[in-house]
Short mmCIF file of C-alpha atoms and ligand atoms in Angstrom, two decimals:
data_model
loop_
_atom_site.label_atom_id
_atom_site.label_comp_id
_atom_site.label_asym_id
_atom_site.label_seq_id
_atom_site.Cartn_x
_atom_site.Cartn_y
_atom_site.Cartn_z
CA MET U 838 80.06 113.38 160.06
CA THR U 839 81.63 110.53 157.59
CA SER U 840 83.04 111.11 154.45
CA VAL U 841 83.60 107.53 153.47
CA SER U 842 80.29 105.88 152.48
CA LEU U 843 80.41 101.95 152.14
CA GLY U 844 79.65 100.97 148.48
CA ILE U 845 77.34 97.82 147.74
CA PRO U 846 77.94 96.12 144.99
CA ALA U 847 75.64 94.28 142.52
CA ILE U 848 74.09 91.53 143.29
CA THR U 849 75.11 88.38 141.00
CA SER U 850 72.67 85.75 141.98
CA ALA U 851 70.22 87.52 139.79
CA THR U 852 71.86 85.98 136.55
CA GLY U 853 70.25 82.79 137.87
CA PRO U 854 72.04 79.17 138.20
CA ASP U 855 74.63 78.40 135.65
CA PRO U 856 73.31 75.09 133.82
CA ALA U 857 77.39 74.12 133.65
CA ARG U 858 77.62 73.75 137.69
CA PRO U 859 78.33 70.41 138.41
CA ASP U 860 75.65 68.30 140.82
CA HIS U 861 78.09 68.69 143.58
CA PRO U 862 77.01 69.48 147.24
CA GLY U 863 80.07 71.29 147.79
CA LEU U 864 81.42 74.79 147.13
CA VAL U 865 83.38 74.02 143.88
CA ASP U 866 84.14 76.11 140.83
CA ARG U 867 85.18 76.51 137.20
CA TYR U 868 88.71 76.04 138.06
CA GLY U 869 88.77 73.14 140.43
CA ARG U 870 88.87 74.69 143.69
CA VAL U 871 86.49 73.62 146.60
CA ALA U 872 86.00 75.77 149.44
CA THR U 873 85.80 74.88 152.93
CA ASP U 874 87.18 77.72 154.94
CA LEU U 875 84.46 80.42 155.83
CA ARG U 876 85.37 83.82 157.00
CA VAL U 877 82.35 85.87 158.78
CA SER U 878 82.12 89.30 159.16
CA LEU U 879 80.68 90.02 162.71
CA THR U 880 80.55 94.01 162.16
CA ASP U 881 81.75 96.48 159.97
CA ARG U 882 82.48 98.75 163.21
CA CYS U 883 86.17 99.39 164.54
CA ASN U 884 87.69 100.65 167.96
CA LEU U 885 90.76 101.49 165.67
CA ARG U 886 91.53 103.53 162.62
CA CYS U 887 94.45 101.89 160.94
CA THR U 888 95.15 104.16 158.27
CA TYR U 889 95.70 101.68 155.74
CA CYS U 890 92.20 100.08 156.34
CA MET U 891 89.56 103.17 157.00
CA PRO U 892 89.45 106.95 157.23
CA PRO U 893 90.07 108.91 160.52
CA GLU U 894 86.40 109.73 161.11
CA GLY U 895 85.68 106.10 160.14
CA LEU U 896 82.61 104.97 158.08
CA ASP U 897 78.88 105.49 157.32
CA TRP U 898 78.54 102.26 159.50
CA MET U 899 75.64 99.14 158.70
CA PRO U 900 72.38 100.26 159.87
CA ALA U 901 71.78 97.82 162.60
CA GLU U 902 68.53 96.28 160.56
CA GLN U 903 70.79 95.55 157.76
CA ALA U 904 73.22 93.29 160.17
CA LEU U 905 72.43 89.59 160.70
CA THR U 906 71.30 88.68 163.84
CA ASP U 907 73.11 85.99 166.10
CA GLY U 908 70.62 83.53 164.90
CA GLU U 909 70.86 84.50 161.21
CA VAL U 910 74.88 83.89 161.62
CA VAL U 911 74.54 80.85 163.44
CA ARG U 912 71.51 79.38 160.69
CA LEU U 913 73.81 80.46 157.66
CA VAL U 914 77.06 79.11 159.03
CA SER U 915 75.26 76.04 159.90
CA ILE U 916 74.55 75.58 156.07
CA ALA U 917 77.86 75.86 155.13
CA VAL U 918 78.96 73.43 157.41
CA GLU U 919 76.37 70.89 157.29
CA GLN U 920 75.52 70.73 153.42
CA LEU U 921 77.89 73.07 151.65
CA GLY U 922 81.31 71.12 153.52
CA VAL U 923 82.98 73.92 155.24
CA ARG U 924 85.11 72.73 157.61
CA GLN U 925 86.71 76.09 158.87
CA VAL U 926 85.26 78.92 160.53
CA ARG U 927 86.87 82.56 161.11
CA PHE U 928 85.14 85.19 162.63
CA THR U 929 86.60 88.69 161.69
CA GLY U 930 85.50 92.37 161.12
CA GLY U 931 85.94 95.21 161.72
CA GLU U 932 86.37 94.52 165.00
CA PRO U 933 84.72 90.95 165.93
CA LEU U 934 84.97 91.62 169.62
CA LEU U 935 82.79 94.40 169.21
CA ARG U 936 80.03 91.90 168.43
CA ARG U 937 78.11 91.54 171.85
CA GLY U 938 76.82 87.95 171.33
CA LEU U 939 80.40 86.61 169.68
CA GLU U 940 80.36 84.11 172.50
CA ARG U 941 77.01 82.90 172.12
CA ILE U 942 77.77 82.59 168.28
CA VAL U 943 80.74 80.72 168.92
CA THR U 944 78.93 77.94 171.17
CA GLY U 945 76.12 77.64 168.23
CA ILE U 946 78.86 77.19 165.64
CA THR U 947 81.46 74.56 167.93
CA SER U 948 77.57 72.70 168.55
CA LEU U 949 77.63 72.06 164.78
CA ARG U 950 78.65 68.36 163.45
CA PRO U 951 81.04 67.91 161.52
CA ARG U 952 82.44 70.53 164.21
CA PRO U 953 84.30 72.73 162.55
CA LYS U 954 87.75 74.61 163.53
CA VAL U 955 86.47 78.14 164.93
CA SER U 956 89.03 80.91 164.82
CA LEU U 957 89.16 85.01 165.45
CA THR U 958 91.00 87.66 163.60
CA SER U 959 90.68 90.60 165.86
CA ASN U 960 93.07 93.66 166.89
CA GLY U 961 92.81 91.99 170.56
CA ILE U 962 91.35 94.88 172.68
CA GLY U 963 88.99 93.53 175.13
CA LEU U 964 90.61 89.88 174.41
CA ALA U 965 92.46 89.67 178.27
CA ARG U 966 88.55 90.01 179.42
CA ARG U 967 86.91 87.63 177.10
CA ALA U 968 89.58 84.74 176.25
CA ALA U 969 88.64 82.71 178.79
CA ALA U 970 84.64 82.93 177.76
CA LEU U 971 85.58 82.80 174.46
CA ALA U 972 87.73 79.61 174.90
CA GLU U 973 84.94 77.96 177.11
CA ALA U 974 82.44 78.37 174.14
CA GLY U 975 85.04 76.55 171.79
CA LEU U 976 86.96 78.99 170.03
CA ASP U 977 90.10 77.09 168.83
CA ARG U 978 92.53 80.13 168.22
CA VAL U 979 93.15 83.86 167.25
CA ASN U 980 94.93 85.88 165.04
CA ILE U 981 95.77 89.43 166.45
CA SER U 982 96.86 92.24 164.51
CA LEU U 983 100.10 94.09 165.79
CA ASP U 984 102.24 96.39 163.36
CA THR U 985 104.07 97.75 166.16
CA LEU U 986 105.65 97.68 169.70
CA ARG U 987 106.23 101.04 169.89
CA PRO U 988 103.32 103.12 171.93
CA GLU U 989 103.47 106.57 169.61
CA ARG U 990 103.92 104.78 166.43
CA PHE U 991 100.83 102.68 167.41
CA ARG U 992 98.64 105.60 167.58
CA GLU U 993 99.93 107.02 164.50
CA ILE U 994 99.13 103.89 162.87
CA SER U 995 95.83 103.04 164.51
CA LEU U 996 94.82 106.56 165.78
CA ARG U 997 94.53 105.29 169.02
CA ASP U 998 96.66 105.05 172.30
CA ARG U 999 95.62 101.16 172.73
CA LEU U 1000 98.57 99.31 172.21
CA SER U 1001 98.89 97.81 175.99
CA ASP U 1002 95.74 96.50 175.40
CA VAL U 1003 96.68 94.68 172.22
CA LEU U 1004 99.78 93.06 173.96
CA GLY U 1005 97.34 92.20 177.01
CA GLY U 1006 95.08 90.73 174.35
CA LEU U 1007 97.73 88.74 173.24
CA ALA U 1008 99.22 87.71 176.57
CA ALA U 1009 95.63 86.33 177.76
CA ALA U 1010 94.95 84.30 174.05
CA ALA U 1011 98.58 82.50 174.92
CA ALA U 1012 97.30 81.80 178.62
CA THR U 1013 94.02 80.43 177.70
CA ASP U 1014 95.72 78.00 175.19
CA LEU U 1015 93.92 79.77 172.32
CA HIS U 1016 97.10 78.11 170.61
CA PRO U 1017 98.93 78.90 167.79
CA VAL U 1018 98.55 82.48 168.94
CA LYS U 1019 99.12 83.93 165.38
CA VAL U 1020 100.23 87.48 164.69
CA ASN U 1021 99.29 89.67 161.48
CA ALA U 1022 101.68 92.65 160.90
CA VAL U 1023 101.37 95.08 158.03
CA LEU U 1024 104.54 96.76 157.27
CA LEU U 1025 104.27 100.48 156.01
CA ARG U 1026 106.86 102.18 154.36
CA ASP U 1027 108.50 104.79 156.26
CA VAL U 1028 106.43 104.19 159.31
CA ASN U 1029 106.90 101.04 160.80
CA ASP U 1030 109.19 98.93 158.04
CA ASP U 1031 111.94 99.22 160.42
CA GLU U 1032 110.32 96.90 162.66
CA ALA U 1033 110.28 93.51 161.06
CA ILE U 1034 113.06 92.39 163.43
CA PRO U 1035 111.89 93.57 166.92
CA LEU U 1036 108.44 92.25 166.08
CA LEU U 1037 109.78 88.69 164.99
CA ARG U 1038 112.01 88.85 168.28
CA TYR U 1039 108.78 89.79 170.41
CA CYS U 1040 106.96 86.90 168.87
CA LEU U 1041 109.50 84.44 169.34
CA GLU U 1042 109.80 85.01 172.74
CA ARG U 1043 106.74 84.58 173.77
CA GLY U 1044 105.75 81.68 171.53
CA TYR U 1045 103.50 83.36 168.73
CA GLN U 1046 103.85 82.89 165.26
CA LEU U 1047 104.28 86.03 163.14
CA ARG U 1048 102.89 86.43 159.51
CA PHE U 1049 103.50 89.57 157.94
CA ILE U 1050 101.05 90.84 155.21
CA GLU U 1051 101.55 92.80 152.26
CA GLN U 1052 99.14 96.04 151.91
CA MET U 1053 96.42 95.14 149.75
CA PRO U 1054 94.10 97.89 147.66
CA LEU U 1055 91.21 97.27 150.00
CA ASP U 1056 91.36 100.43 152.13
CA ALA U 1057 87.93 102.75 152.43
CA GLN U 1058 90.05 105.70 151.33
CA HIS U 1059 91.28 104.18 147.99
CA GLY U 1060 94.76 105.48 148.97
CA TRP U 1061 96.98 102.23 148.22
CA GLU U 1062 99.96 102.56 145.76
CA ARG U 1063 101.85 99.42 144.66
CA SER U 1064 104.92 101.73 144.47
CA ASN U 1065 104.68 102.43 148.06
CA MET U 1066 104.04 98.84 149.12
CA ILE U 1067 106.42 96.94 150.99
CA THR U 1068 106.90 93.51 149.35
CA ALA U 1069 107.44 90.24 150.71
CA GLU U 1070 110.83 90.66 149.18
CA GLU U 1071 111.59 93.63 151.18
CA ILE U 1072 110.56 91.79 154.31
CA LEU U 1073 112.56 88.84 153.78
CA GLN U 1074 115.63 91.26 152.78
CA HIS U 1075 114.97 92.62 156.46
CA LEU U 1076 114.62 89.16 158.12
CA ASN U 1077 117.96 87.92 156.55
CA ALA U 1078 119.96 90.65 157.95
CA GLU U 1079 119.17 89.48 161.51
CA PHE U 1080 117.79 85.75 161.13
CA ARG U 1081 118.67 82.76 159.06
CA LEU U 1082 115.45 81.72 157.22
CA GLU U 1083 114.73 78.51 155.10
CA PRO U 1084 111.57 77.25 153.65
CA ASP U 1085 109.96 75.29 156.05
CA GLY U 1086 109.46 72.06 153.27
CA GLU U 1087 105.78 72.02 154.20
CA GLU U 1088 103.24 72.29 150.90
CA ARG U 1089 101.89 75.74 150.74
CA GLY U 1090 98.50 74.50 149.87
CA SER U 1091 95.80 76.69 150.38
CA ALA U 1092 97.49 78.19 153.20
CA PRO U 1093 98.31 82.07 152.15
CA ALA U 1094 101.63 82.27 154.28
CA GLU U 1095 104.69 81.15 152.71
CA ARG U 1096 106.25 79.96 155.84
CA PHE U 1097 110.29 79.88 156.92
CA LEU U 1098 111.91 78.21 159.58
CA VAL U 1099 113.95 80.75 161.73
CA ASP U 1100 117.35 79.99 162.74
CA GLY U 1101 116.69 76.67 161.80
CA GLY U 1102 113.53 76.03 163.60
CA PRO U 1103 111.10 74.73 165.11
CA ALA U 1104 110.18 78.60 165.15
CA VAL U 1105 108.47 79.61 161.95
CA VAL U 1106 107.88 82.72 160.63
CA GLY U 1107 105.02 83.51 157.72
CA ILE U 1108 104.97 85.89 154.58
CA ILE U 1109 101.57 86.26 152.82
CA GLY U 1110 102.67 87.99 149.56
CA SER U 1111 98.82 88.55 148.61
CA VAL U 1112 100.19 91.06 145.98
CA THR U 1113 103.42 90.09 144.54
CA ARG U 1114 103.12 86.00 145.29
CA PRO U 1115 99.38 85.41 145.19
CA PHE U 1116 97.97 82.28 146.06
CA CYS U 1117 94.59 82.62 144.29
CA GLY U 1118 94.88 79.37 142.12
CA ASP U 1119 94.83 77.40 145.49
CA CYS U 1120 92.02 79.61 147.36
CA ASP U 1121 89.40 77.87 149.40
CA ARG U 1122 87.68 80.70 151.12
CA THR U 1123 84.22 82.01 150.91
CA ARG U 1124 82.97 84.71 152.94
CA LEU U 1125 80.04 86.06 154.30
CA THR U 1126 79.74 89.96 155.21
CA ALA U 1127 77.83 91.14 158.56
CA ASP U 1128 75.09 92.46 156.39
CA GLY U 1129 74.51 88.57 155.07
CA GLN U 1130 76.62 89.19 151.33
CA LEU U 1131 78.31 86.44 149.93
CA ARG U 1132 81.27 87.04 148.32
CA SER U 1133 83.75 84.57 146.55
CA CYS U 1134 86.89 86.77 147.18
CA LEU U 1135 88.16 89.72 148.71
CA PHE U 1136 88.27 91.16 145.44
CA SER U 1137 85.04 90.33 144.17
CA GLN U 1138 83.26 92.76 142.45
CA GLY U 1139 79.73 91.52 142.83
CA GLU U 1140 78.16 89.82 145.77
CA THR U 1141 75.41 87.26 146.62
CA ASP U 1142 72.29 88.52 148.81
CA LEU U 1143 71.57 85.67 151.29
CA ARG U 1144 69.66 88.32 153.96
CA GLY U 1145 67.14 88.95 151.44
CA PRO U 1146 65.89 85.49 150.75
CA MET U 1147 66.56 84.31 154.25
CA ARG U 1148 64.34 86.91 155.85
CA SER U 1149 61.67 86.06 153.04
CA ASP U 1150 61.30 82.71 154.26
CA ALA U 1151 63.98 81.00 151.73
CA SER U 1152 64.85 77.24 152.97
CA ASP U 1153 68.33 76.07 153.71
CA GLU U 1154 68.26 74.09 150.34
CA GLU U 1155 67.47 77.43 148.41
CA LEU U 1156 69.98 79.48 150.71
CA ALA U 1157 72.67 76.39 150.31
CA ASP U 1158 72.03 76.87 146.42
CA LEU U 1159 72.41 80.45 146.00
CA TRP U 1160 75.69 79.96 147.87
CA ARG U 1161 76.87 77.04 145.32
CA ASP U 1162 76.14 79.41 142.54
CA THR U 1163 78.19 81.98 143.58
CA MET U 1164 81.54 80.24 144.49
CA TRP U 1165 80.89 78.64 140.92
CA ARG U 1166 81.21 81.91 139.45
CA LYS U 1167 84.42 82.67 141.22
CA ALA U 1168 87.15 84.78 139.46
CA ALA U 1169 90.49 82.47 138.78
CA GLY U 1170 92.29 85.25 140.69
CA HIS U 1171 92.26 88.98 142.13
CA GLY U 1172 93.71 90.63 138.94
CA ILE U 1173 95.54 93.46 140.69
CA ASP U 1174 98.12 93.38 137.94
CA ASP U 1175 95.82 93.15 135.30
CA PRO U 1176 95.41 96.83 133.40
CA GLY U 1177 91.78 97.04 134.14
CA PHE U 1178 91.89 95.99 138.15
CA ILE U 1179 89.56 98.08 139.95
CA GLN U 1180 89.15 98.24 143.80
CA PRO U 1181 86.02 96.68 145.13
CA SER U 1182 83.89 99.28 146.37
CA ARG U 1183 83.36 97.78 149.97
CA PRO U 1184 86.37 98.24 151.65
CA MET U 1185 88.46 95.40 153.85
CA SER U 1186 86.54 96.47 156.90
CA ALA U 1187 83.35 96.24 155.81
CA ILE U 1188 83.88 92.50 154.16
CA GLY U 1189 86.02 90.93 156.72
CA GLY U 1190 89.86 90.65 156.31
N1 LIG A 98 90.04 94.40 163.09
C1 LIG A 98 90.42 93.03 163.25
C2 LIG A 98 92.22 93.02 162.91
O1 LIG A 98 92.44 94.08 162.73
O2 LIG A 98 92.70 91.93 163.02
C3 LIG A 98 89.95 92.05 162.03
C4 LIG A 98 89.69 92.68 160.87
S1 LIG A 98 90.94 93.54 159.99
C5 LIG A 98 90.64 94.15 158.38
C6 LIG A 98 91.87 91.74 159.41
C7 LIG A 98 93.07 91.96 158.84
O3 LIG A 98 93.57 92.89 157.90
C8 LIG A 98 94.08 92.90 159.87
O4 LIG A 98 95.40 91.97 160.17
C9 LIG A 98 94.86 93.62 159.21
O5 LIG A 98 96.09 94.47 159.55
C10 LIG A 98 94.71 93.39 157.55
N2 LIG A 98 94.52 94.79 156.68
C11 LIG A 98 93.76 95.70 156.94
N3 LIG A 98 93.58 96.28 155.83
C12 LIG A 98 94.51 95.83 154.95
C13 LIG A 98 95.11 95.88 153.79
N4 LIG A 98 94.61 97.43 153.17
N5 LIG A 98 96.14 95.15 153.18
C14 LIG A 98 96.84 94.25 154.07
N6 LIG A 98 96.02 93.67 155.16
C15 LIG A 98 94.99 94.79 155.83
FE1 LIG A 99 90.07 97.94 162.68
FE2 LIG A 99 91.36 95.78 161.99
FE3 LIG A 99 90.93 97.67 160.07
FE4 LIG A 99 92.64 98.52 162.01
S1 LIG A 99 93.05 96.61 160.57
S2 LIG A 99 91.16 99.71 161.41
S3 LIG A 99 91.87 97.37 163.92
S4 LIG A 99 89.55 96.67 161.21
#
């Protein structure tokens, strides 16, 4: 029995093309941004139950017939790369390693020209077995989520006893040259907010690049509270107690993480202050869900259905145009601080984080 269902937002493409959209082949929007980074969710399912992401009982998973097939994923991504100027593709979920055809999909995408950079955001469970095959298929890099180094705490946060699998996945990624291996950590007040320093030490010792992510209002349970969130500022304060941090001097550009040299470098740590230090003005992302819905932002209230038109024989050019229209309408920012902010009905695990 599941108690939280997956909200399916309104379809924005029903409003039709905007005549003001310029005749540009790429994914441009009204604020001068150009999307070149595509996040593809390969499944909404997961083998963990991180409390800040989904409820203990899981969600009403997407019915199989609604999910894109491997071939449909490759077709849509090839339109993005060959016609719309996408240059980076990241597979995510849910847990993308639960997708059996992942290696086949990666092979399909790395065969495209121009060849995009291909990466994976994963909880790392099962990566130890698959890292070599994924690297062989052309996967360039991975980001692995790791919120704690303590087994009992891992169970408390994710409701599963899998810390050793995650650490094994990380080690395999490093050994397989999926570099740089990046680690994503979310700190939760009174749960793991005393682990900023141990996590950074662990990553420094192994050459992993750690990034802390502020908790966002994207959990399926809608339990996020701003007052409870560990802010970028607090994370910096924690780290400053042990390490000397200084901005790395690189332009942040469209990268979400502010990067700091640790003790003079070359090692760096990243802080992704999505809520308190938003980077929407430089966002270069476009998103495709596992059921073939396009989103211009994690926080979009609307989606554009590509699966329906694709299964009704739409041409590549028609699908590309739907994509351009969707991105043209992208909002200026996520609006978390606006009085009328409404959390999207689709949770992070079903959008693709
Ligand atoms: N299952 C994979 C994983 O955990 O890496 C991929 C999907 S997960 C939704 C992607 C990232 O989003 C993870 O690093 C996770 O910690 C993060 N995440 C999930 N819910 C979040 C939230 N409410 N706020 C901030 N980050 C969140
Ligand atoms: Fe699964 Fe990732 Fe969500 Fe954790 S954050 S429950 S690993 S999708």
